[in-house]
Structure formats: C-alpha cells, structure tokens
Coordinates of C-alpha atoms in Angstrom, one line a residue:
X1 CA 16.7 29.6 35.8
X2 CA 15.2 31.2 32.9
X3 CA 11.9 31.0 32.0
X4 CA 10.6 28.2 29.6
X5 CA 9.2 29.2 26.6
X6 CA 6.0 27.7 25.1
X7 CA 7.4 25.3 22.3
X8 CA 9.0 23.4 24.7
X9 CA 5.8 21.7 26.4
X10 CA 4.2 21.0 22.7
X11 CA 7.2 19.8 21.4
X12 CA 7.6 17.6 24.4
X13 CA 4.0 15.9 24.0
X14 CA 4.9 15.1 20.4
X15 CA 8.4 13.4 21.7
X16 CA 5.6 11.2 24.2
X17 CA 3.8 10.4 20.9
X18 CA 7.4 9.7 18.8
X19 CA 8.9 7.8 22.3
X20 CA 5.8 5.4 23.8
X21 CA 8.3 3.7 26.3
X22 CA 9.1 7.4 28.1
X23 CA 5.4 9.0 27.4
X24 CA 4.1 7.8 30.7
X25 CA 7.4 9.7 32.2
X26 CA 7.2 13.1 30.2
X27 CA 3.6 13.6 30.3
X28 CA 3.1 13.8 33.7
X29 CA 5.8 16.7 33.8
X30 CA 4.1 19.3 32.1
X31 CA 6.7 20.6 29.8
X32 CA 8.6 22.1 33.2
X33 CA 12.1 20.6 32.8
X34 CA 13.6 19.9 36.1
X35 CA 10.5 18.2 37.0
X36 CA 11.1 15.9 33.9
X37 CA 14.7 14.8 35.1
X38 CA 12.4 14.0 38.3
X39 CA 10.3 11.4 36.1
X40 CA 12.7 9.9 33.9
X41 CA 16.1 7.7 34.5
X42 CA 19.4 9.2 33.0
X43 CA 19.3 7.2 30.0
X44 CA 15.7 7.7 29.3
X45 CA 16.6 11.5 29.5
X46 CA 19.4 11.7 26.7
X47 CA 16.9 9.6 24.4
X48 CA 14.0 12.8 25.1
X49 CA 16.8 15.6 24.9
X50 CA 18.4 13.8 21.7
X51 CA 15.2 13.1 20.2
X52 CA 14.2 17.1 20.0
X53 CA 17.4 18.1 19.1
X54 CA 17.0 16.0 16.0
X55 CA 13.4 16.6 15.8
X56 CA 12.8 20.0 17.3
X57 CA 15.9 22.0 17.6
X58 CA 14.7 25.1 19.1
X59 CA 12.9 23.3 21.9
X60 CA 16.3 20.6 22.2
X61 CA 17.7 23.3 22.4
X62 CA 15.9 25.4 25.3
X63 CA 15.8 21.9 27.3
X64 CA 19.5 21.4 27.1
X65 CA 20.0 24.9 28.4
X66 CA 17.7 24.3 31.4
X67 CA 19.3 21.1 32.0
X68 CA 22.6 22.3 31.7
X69 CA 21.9 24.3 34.8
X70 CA 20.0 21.8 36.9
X71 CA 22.6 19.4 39.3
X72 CA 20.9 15.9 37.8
X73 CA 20.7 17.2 34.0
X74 CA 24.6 16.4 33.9
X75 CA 24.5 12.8 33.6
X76 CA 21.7 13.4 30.4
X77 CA 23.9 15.9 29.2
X78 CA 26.8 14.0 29.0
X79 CA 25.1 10.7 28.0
X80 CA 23.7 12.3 24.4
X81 CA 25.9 10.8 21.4
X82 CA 26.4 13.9 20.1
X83 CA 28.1 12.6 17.1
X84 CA 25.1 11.2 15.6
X85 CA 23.4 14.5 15.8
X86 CA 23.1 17.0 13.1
X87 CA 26.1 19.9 13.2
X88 CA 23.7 22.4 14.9
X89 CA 22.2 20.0 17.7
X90 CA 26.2 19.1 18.3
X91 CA 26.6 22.9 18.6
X92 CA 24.1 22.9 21.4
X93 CA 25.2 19.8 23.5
X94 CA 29.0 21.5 23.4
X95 CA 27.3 24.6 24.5
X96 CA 25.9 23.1 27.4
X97 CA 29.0 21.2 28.4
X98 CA 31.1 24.2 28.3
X99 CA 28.4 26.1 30.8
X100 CA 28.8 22.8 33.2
X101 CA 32.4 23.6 33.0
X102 CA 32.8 27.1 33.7
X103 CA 30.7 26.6 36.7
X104 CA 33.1 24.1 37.8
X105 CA 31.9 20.7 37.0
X106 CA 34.1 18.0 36.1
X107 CA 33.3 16.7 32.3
X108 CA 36.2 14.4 30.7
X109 CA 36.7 14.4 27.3
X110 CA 35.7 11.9 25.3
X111 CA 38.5 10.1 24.0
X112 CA 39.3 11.4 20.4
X113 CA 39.5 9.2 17.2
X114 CA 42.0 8.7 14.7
X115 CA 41.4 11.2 12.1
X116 CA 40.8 9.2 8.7
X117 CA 39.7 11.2 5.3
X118 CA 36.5 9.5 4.8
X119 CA 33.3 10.8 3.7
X120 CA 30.7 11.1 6.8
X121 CA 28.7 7.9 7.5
X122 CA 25.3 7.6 6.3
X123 CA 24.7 5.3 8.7
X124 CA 23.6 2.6 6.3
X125 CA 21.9 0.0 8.4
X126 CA 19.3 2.9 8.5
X127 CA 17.2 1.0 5.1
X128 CA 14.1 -0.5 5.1
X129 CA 11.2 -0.9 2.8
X130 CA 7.4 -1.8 2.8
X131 CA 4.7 -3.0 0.8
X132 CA 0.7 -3.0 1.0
X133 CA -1.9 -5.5 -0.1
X134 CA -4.0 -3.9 -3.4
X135 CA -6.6 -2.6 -2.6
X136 CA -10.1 -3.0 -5.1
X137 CA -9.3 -0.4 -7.2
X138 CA -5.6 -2.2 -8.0
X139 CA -3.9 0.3 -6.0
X140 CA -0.8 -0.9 -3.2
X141 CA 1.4 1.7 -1.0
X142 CA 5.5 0.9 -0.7
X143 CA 7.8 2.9 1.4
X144 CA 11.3 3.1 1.5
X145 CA 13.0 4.3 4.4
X146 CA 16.9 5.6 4.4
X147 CA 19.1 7.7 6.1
X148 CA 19.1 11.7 5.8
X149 CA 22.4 13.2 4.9
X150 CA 22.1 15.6 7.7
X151 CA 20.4 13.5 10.5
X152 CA 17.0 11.4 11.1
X153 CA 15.9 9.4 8.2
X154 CA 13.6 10.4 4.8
X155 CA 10.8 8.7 4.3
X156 CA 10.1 8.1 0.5
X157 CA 5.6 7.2 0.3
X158 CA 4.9 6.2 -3.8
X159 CA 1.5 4.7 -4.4
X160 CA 1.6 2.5 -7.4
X161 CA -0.8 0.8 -9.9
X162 CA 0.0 -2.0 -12.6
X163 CA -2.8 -0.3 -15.2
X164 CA -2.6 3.4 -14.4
X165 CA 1.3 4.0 -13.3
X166 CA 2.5 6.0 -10.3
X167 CA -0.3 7.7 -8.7
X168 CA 1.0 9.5 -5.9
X169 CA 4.4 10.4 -4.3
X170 CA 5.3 11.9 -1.2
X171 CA 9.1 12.9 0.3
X172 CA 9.0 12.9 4.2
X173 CA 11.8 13.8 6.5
X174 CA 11.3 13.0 10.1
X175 CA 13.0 10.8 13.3
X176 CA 14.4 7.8 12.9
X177 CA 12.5 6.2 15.6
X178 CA 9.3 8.1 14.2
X179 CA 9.7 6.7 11.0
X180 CA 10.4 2.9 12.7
X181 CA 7.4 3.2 14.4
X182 CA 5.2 4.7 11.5
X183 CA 6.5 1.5 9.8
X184 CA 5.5 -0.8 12.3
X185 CA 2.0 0.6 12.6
X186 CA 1.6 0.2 8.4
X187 CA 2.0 -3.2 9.5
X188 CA -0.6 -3.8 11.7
X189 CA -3.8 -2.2 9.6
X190 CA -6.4 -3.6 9.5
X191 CA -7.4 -3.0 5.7
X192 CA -4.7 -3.7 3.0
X193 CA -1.9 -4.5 5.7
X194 CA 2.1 -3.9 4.5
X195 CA 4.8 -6.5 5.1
X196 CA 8.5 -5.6 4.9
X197 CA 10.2 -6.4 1.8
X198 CA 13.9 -6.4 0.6
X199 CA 14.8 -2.7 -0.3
X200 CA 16.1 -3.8 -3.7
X201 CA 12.7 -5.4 -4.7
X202 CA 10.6 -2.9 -4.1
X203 CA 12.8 -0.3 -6.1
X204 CA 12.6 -2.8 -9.0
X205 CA 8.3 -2.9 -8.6
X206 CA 8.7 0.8 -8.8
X207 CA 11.1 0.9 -11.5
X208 CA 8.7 -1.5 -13.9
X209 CA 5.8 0.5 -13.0
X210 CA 7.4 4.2 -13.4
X211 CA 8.5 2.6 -16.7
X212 CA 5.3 1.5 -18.2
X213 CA 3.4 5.2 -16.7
X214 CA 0.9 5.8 -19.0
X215 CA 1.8 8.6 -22.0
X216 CA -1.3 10.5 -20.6
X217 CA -0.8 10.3 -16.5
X218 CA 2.8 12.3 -15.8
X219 CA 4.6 11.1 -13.0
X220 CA 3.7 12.5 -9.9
X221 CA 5.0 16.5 -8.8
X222 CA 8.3 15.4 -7.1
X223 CA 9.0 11.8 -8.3
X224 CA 11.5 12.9 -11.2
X225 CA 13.7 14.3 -8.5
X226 CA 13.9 11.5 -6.1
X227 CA 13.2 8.6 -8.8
X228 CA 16.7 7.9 -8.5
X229 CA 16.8 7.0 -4.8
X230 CA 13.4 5.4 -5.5
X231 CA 13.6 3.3 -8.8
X232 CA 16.9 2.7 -9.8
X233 CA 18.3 -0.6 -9.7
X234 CA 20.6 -3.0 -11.0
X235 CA 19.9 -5.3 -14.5
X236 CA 17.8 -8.4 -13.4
X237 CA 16.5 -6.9 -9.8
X238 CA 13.1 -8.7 -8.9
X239 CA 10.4 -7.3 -7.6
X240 CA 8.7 -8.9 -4.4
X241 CA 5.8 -10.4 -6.7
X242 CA 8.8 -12.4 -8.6
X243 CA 11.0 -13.5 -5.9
X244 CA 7.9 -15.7 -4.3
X245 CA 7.2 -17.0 -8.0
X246 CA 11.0 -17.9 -8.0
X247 CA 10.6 -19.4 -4.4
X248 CA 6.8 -21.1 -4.8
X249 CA 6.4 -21.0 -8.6
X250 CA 3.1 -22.4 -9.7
X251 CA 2.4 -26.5 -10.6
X252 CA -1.4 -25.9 -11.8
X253 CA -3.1 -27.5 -8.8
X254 CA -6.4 -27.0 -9.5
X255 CA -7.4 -27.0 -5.6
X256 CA -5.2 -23.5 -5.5
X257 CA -7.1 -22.1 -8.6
X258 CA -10.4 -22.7 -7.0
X259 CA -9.3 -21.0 -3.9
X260 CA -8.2 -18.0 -6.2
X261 CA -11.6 -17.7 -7.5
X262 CA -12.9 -17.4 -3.7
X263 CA -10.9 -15.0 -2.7
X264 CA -12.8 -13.0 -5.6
X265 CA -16.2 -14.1 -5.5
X266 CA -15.9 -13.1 -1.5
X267 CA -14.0 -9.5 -2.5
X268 CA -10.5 -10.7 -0.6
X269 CA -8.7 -9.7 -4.1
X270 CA -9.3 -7.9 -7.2
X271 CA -11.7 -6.5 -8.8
X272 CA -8.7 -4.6 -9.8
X273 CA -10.6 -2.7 -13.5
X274 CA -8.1 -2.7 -15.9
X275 CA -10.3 -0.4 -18.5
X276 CA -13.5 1.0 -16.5
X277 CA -14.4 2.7 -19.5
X278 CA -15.4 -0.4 -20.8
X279 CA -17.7 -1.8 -18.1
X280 CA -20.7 0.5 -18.8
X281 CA -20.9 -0.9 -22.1
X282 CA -21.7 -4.2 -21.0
X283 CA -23.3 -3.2 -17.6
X284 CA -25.9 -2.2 -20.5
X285 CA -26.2 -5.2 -22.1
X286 CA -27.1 -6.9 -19.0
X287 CA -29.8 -4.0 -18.6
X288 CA -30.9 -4.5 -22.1
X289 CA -31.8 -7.6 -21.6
X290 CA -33.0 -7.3 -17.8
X291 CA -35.6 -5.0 -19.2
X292 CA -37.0 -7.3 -22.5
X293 CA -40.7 -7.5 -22.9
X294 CA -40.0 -10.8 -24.0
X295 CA -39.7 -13.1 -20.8
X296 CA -37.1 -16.0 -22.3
X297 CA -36.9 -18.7 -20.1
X298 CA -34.1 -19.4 -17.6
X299 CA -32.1 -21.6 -20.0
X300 CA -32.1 -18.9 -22.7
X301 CA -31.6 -15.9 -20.6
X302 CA -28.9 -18.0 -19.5
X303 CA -27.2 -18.2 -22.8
X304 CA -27.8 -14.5 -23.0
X305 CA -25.8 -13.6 -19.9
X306 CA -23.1 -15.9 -20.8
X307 CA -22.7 -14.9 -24.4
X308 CA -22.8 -11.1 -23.3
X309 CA -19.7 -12.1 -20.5
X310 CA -18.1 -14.2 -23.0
X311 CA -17.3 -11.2 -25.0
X312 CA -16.5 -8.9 -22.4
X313 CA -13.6 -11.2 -21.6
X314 CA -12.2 -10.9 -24.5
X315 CA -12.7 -7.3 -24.4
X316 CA -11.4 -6.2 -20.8
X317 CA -8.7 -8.9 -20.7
X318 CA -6.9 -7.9 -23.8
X319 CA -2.9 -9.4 -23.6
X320 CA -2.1 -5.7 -21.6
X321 CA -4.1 -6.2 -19.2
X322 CA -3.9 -10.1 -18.4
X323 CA -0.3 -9.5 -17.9
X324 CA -0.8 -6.6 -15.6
X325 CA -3.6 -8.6 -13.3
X326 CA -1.1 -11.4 -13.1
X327 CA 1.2 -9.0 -11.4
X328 CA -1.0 -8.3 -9.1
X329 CA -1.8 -11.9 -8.3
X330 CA 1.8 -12.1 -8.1
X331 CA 2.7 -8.9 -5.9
X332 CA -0.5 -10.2 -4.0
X333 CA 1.2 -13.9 -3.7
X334 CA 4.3 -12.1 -1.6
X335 CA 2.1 -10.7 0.6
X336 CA 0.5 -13.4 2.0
X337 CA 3.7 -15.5 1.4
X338 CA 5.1 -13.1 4.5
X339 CA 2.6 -13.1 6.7
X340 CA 3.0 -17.3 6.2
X341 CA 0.0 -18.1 4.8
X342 CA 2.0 -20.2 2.1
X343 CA -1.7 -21.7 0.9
X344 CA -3.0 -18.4 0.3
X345 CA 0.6 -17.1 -1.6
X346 CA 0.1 -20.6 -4.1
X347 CA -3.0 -20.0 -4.6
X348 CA -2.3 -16.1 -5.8
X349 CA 0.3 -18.0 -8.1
X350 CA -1.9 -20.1 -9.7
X351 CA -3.9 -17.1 -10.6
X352 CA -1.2 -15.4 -12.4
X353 CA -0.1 -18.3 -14.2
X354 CA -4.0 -19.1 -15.1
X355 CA -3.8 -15.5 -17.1
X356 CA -0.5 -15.6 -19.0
X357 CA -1.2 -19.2 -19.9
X358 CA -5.3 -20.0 -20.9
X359 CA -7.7 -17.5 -23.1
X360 CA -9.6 -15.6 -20.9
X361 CA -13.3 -17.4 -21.9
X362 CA -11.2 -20.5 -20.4
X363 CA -10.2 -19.0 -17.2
X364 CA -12.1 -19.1 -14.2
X365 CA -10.7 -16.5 -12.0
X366 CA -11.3 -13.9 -14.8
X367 CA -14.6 -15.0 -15.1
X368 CA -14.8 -14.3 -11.4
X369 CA -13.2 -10.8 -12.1
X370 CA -15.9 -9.9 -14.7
X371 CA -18.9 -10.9 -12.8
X372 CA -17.5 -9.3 -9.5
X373 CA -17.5 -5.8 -11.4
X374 CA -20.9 -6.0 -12.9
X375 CA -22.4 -7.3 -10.0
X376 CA -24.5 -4.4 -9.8
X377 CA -25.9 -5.3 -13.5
X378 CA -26.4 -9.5 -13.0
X379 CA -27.9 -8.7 -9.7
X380 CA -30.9 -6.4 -11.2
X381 CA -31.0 -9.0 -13.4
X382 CA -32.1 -11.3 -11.1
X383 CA -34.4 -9.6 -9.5
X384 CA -36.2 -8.8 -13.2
X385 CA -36.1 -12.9 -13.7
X386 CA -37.3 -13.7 -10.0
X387 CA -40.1 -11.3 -10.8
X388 CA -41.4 -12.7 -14.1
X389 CA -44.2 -15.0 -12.1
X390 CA -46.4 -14.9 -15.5
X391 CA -46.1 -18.1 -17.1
X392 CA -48.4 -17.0 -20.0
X393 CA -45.7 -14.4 -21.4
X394 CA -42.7 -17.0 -20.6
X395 CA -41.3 -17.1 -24.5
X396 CA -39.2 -20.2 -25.2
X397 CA -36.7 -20.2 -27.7
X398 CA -39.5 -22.6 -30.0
X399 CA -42.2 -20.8 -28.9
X400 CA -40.3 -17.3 -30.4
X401 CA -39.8 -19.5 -33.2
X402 CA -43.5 -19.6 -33.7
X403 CA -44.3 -16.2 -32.9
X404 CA -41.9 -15.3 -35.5
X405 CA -43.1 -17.7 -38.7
X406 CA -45.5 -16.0 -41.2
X407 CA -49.1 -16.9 -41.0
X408 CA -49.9 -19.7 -43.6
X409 CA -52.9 -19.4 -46.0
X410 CA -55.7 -21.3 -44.2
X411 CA -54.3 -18.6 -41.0
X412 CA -54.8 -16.0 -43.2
X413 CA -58.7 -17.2 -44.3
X414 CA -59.3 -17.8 -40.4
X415 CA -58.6 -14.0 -39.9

C-alpha cells in the first residue's frame, strides 16, 4: 500500500466539518484510510470519498486509490454515483474500478442508458435563496444558491442597501452539502437572522436595487459579470418585501403603527440614515441650544426641540427617501412574516404605508426615526436642562420679553 500523502488527513478534517453526521467517524481515523473504512458504514463511506472528489480532488483521488486496494473499500467504491461527479472525479472512480478488476474482483456494469441528445443536467432542484433582517445602518445580506455547470453548487453573496445601492458582491463555488449547510446556519444567527425566500423574489430585490445604484457608488468588482444570474427577471417579478404586502397588505390599525414605533424607540428596526450628511447639521442645533446662556423653561425649550425636529423631517425624509424606508419596513415585514410572527410582519406594513401616505411632521414612526439618530444630541440636552437648578436665571418666554423692551424715561432718570 502506498504511502499517504499529507493532504489527505487535512482535507479529510475539512470533509468532518462539511459532513457533521460522519465527523464523529472520520476524525477518530487520523487521515489513515483503511482505518477509516473501519469507522464508517459502506454508505457513509461513498458520501466521504464522493464528497472530496467533488471538493478535493487530489486527496478523492489518493483515498480512492487506497481504497481501491483495501478488501472492504469495494462496496464504497462501487456505491459512489459517479455520474453526478465532475468528468475528472468520474476519471478516478473508473480508475479504481478497473484496478479491482484486473486483480480479479467481480464489478457488474451498471446498466447503460438510452443515449438521448440532450444537453447535460444542471440538476435544477439545486436553487435556493436567502434573505437577512437590515441591519441599523439599512444594510441586509441575500444569497442565491444554484448549481455549477461542472459539479457542486455556486454560491452568489450581494449585500444590498435601499439608499446607497449594491454594496458588496461575492462569487463562491463550493459543495453542495457545504453550501446547504452554510445556508442553514445564516438562518439560525443570532443578530439579523436570514429566512429563505422564493429565488425569483430575491432576484427582483436585487434587480430594483442594482437599478437605482447611485451614479457615484459603481457596482461592486464582479457584479456586472454575474448580474445576470443574479438580477435578471421577468416583467412584474416581486420582491419578498411586496409579496407579504400582497398577502397582509396594510388596513391602518393604529395598534400596529404604535407597535412600529417600539420596535424603533427600543432599536429592533431602523435607524436606517437615509442622508447622514445631514444629521450633523441638526445634531448642532440641538447643541446650540443645549449650550444657551439663557436657561428657557421646559415648555419653551420644548418648542425649541420640536421646531428644530420638525424641520429635520422635512429635510431627511424628502419623497426619495420615504419611499426607500418603506421598503425596508416592507422587506422587514417578510421577514418576520416567515419566521410567523404575523403581528410583527403587520405592524412593519403599517410603517411603510404610514410613509408613502402622511407628511412626515404627521408621522410617528419617522419621528421615532429622527430622534433615535440624534439621540446622542437630545440626550446632552437633557442632561444640560436637568442641570439648570438656578431658578434665578430661568428666562420665560415673558420674562425674555421684558428683558428685551427698551428702558422707559422714568428707567432712564432712575439710572
């Protein structure tokens, strides 16, 4: 038996981490390849061998060699589907078979097909697709997973925003069960957690929002060349955030609306800046008037605040960029929708109708928005007023009146 080179045991602890159900059985054996046929069951075995030859070729190949000339490594051997392996790892099982042969052992054929001029199978049940939560900053991850050409399956990562385009883009090709359980795991994260949506919709969320990229943020290195396998769909496709509006739509129950703002106040959703270039403007304001000599009273520091908030509503929420946070409320809406929390999903709704349909000084969960991303600012703010203990310089708005009124004649004389 020849001697095993070093590949083989390293690319056999990453087939433990690619196969759970057979790690307990290949770790144990040390990368030494008879005493892996020792640990695992015959059909346990061809799943190992045919994931490296998918996976690892070199090593597949070195195993099925070894195997080939081991008395138990003929039933793995002959159990490997060879014809849903790439051309090379077919090379390699025939190979082995044809060794097992000349020494003798008995092999039948498998039993040919009728030859029909078809193109090869793409094995097209291979499709799936994922999308995240958004994350504060407005950002969500989809995948699409499909079938390579050649063997395995490609792995398509885009990371897309409503305000600032496609951010980030990523090709993979790896093993179909790999990529399964990658996809499974996205799932199951804590923070921003994925559900599975219908392949179609998520092309159509990346097609709208490759469509709209902004004039100065190209497309990701990369995306041009795959965009068609990525964003390319028929006339009227709906993306995942419009297919739970179709299914849930919105009936302006104001319980749902109030339960959108929540989810803000307590960070669940948004803040999602649409233009954080304009925040520090009014972040400034708010210091402005956190750091007045003149101590106003509640009331009128009140009016302050609001008046200052008032107009950065109008400001940040232009018509741009109340559409593209009702998206998100939408996209946000499916989300929950599959991991049946319908309550949750109506209440996203309700959001997203709330911005296409009232003025932004009228709508609550933009006001929520707005004082969630200058929290820093209304928070000094508060401190400032809980410190002005003085009630000698407290300055109402009739007492500024009075400070402000030129001195009459018999004020004058006095002086």
């Amino acid at each position: 038996m020849s001697d095993v080179g070093l590949g083989l045991p390293e690319a056999l602890e990453r087939a433990a981490s690619a196969l759970p159900e057979e790690a307990d059985a290949i770790r144990p054996a040390n990368g030494d390849p008879a005493q892996l046929l020792e640990m695992l069951d015959v059909a346990a075995a061809a799943r190992v061998l045919t994931w490296l030859l998918r996976n690892e070729p070199e090593p597949g190949a070195e195993l099925a060699a070894e195997w080939a000339e081991h008395p138990r490594g003929v039933e793995p051997l002959r159990e490997v589907e060879a014809a849903d392996l790439p051309k090379p790892a077919r090379k390699v099982i025939r190979r082995a078979i044809h060794a097992l042969r000349s020494r003798g052992v008995s092999i039948p054929e498998a039993p040919q097909a009728p030859v029909v001029a078809k193109l090869p199978p793409l094995d097209d049940d291979l499709s799936a697709a994922m999308v995240s939560a958004i994350d504060p900053r407005g950002t969500r991850i989809v995948y699409l997973l499909e079938a390579h050409p050649s063997g395995g399956a490609r792995l398509y990562e885009v990371i897309l925003d409503e305000v600032r385009g496609v951010v980030g883009f990523e090709a993979y090709t790896t093993g179909r069960s790999k990529a399964r359980k990658f996809l499974r795991e996205f799932t199951a994260r804590d923070r921003f957690p994925a559900v599975e949506a219908p392949v179609e919709a998520v092309r159509a969320l990346a097609a709208r929002i490759a469509n709209a990229q902004p004039a100065d943020r190209p497309l990701p290195r990369g995306f041009g060349e795959w965009r068609s396998r990525i964003a390319s769909v028929s006339e009227g496709a709906a993306t995942p955030g419009e297919r739970v509006r179709e299914a849930l739509g919105a009936s302006g129950d104001r319980q749902a609306l109030d339960r959108a703002v929540g989810f803000v106040r307590d960070k669940q959703l948004g803040p999602w800046p649409t233009d954080p270039e304009l925040l520090p403007k009014f972040a400034e304001r708010l210091a402005e008037v956190a750091r007045s000599q003149i101590v106003v009273s509640a009331p009128h520091r009140g009016e302050q605040v609001d008046g200052i908030l008032a107009e950065a509503l109008e400001e940040i929420f232009h018509e741009a960029a109340r559409e593209a946070t009702a998206q998100r409320f939408e996209e946000s809406a499916y989300v929950s929708w599959k991991r049946d929390a319908e309550d949750d999903a109506r209440a996203c709704l309700e959001a997203a109708r709330e911005f296409r349909e009232r003025p932004p000084r009228e709508n609550p969960v933009a006001r929520a928005l707005i004082e969630v991303l200058l929290e820093p600012a209304l928070r000094k703010l508060e401190e400032e007023s809980k410190g002005d203990d003085d009630e000698s310089l407290l300055v109402t708005p009739q007492s500024l009146a009075e400070l402000t009124r030129p001195p009459t004649g018999s004020e004058r004389r006095e002086k």
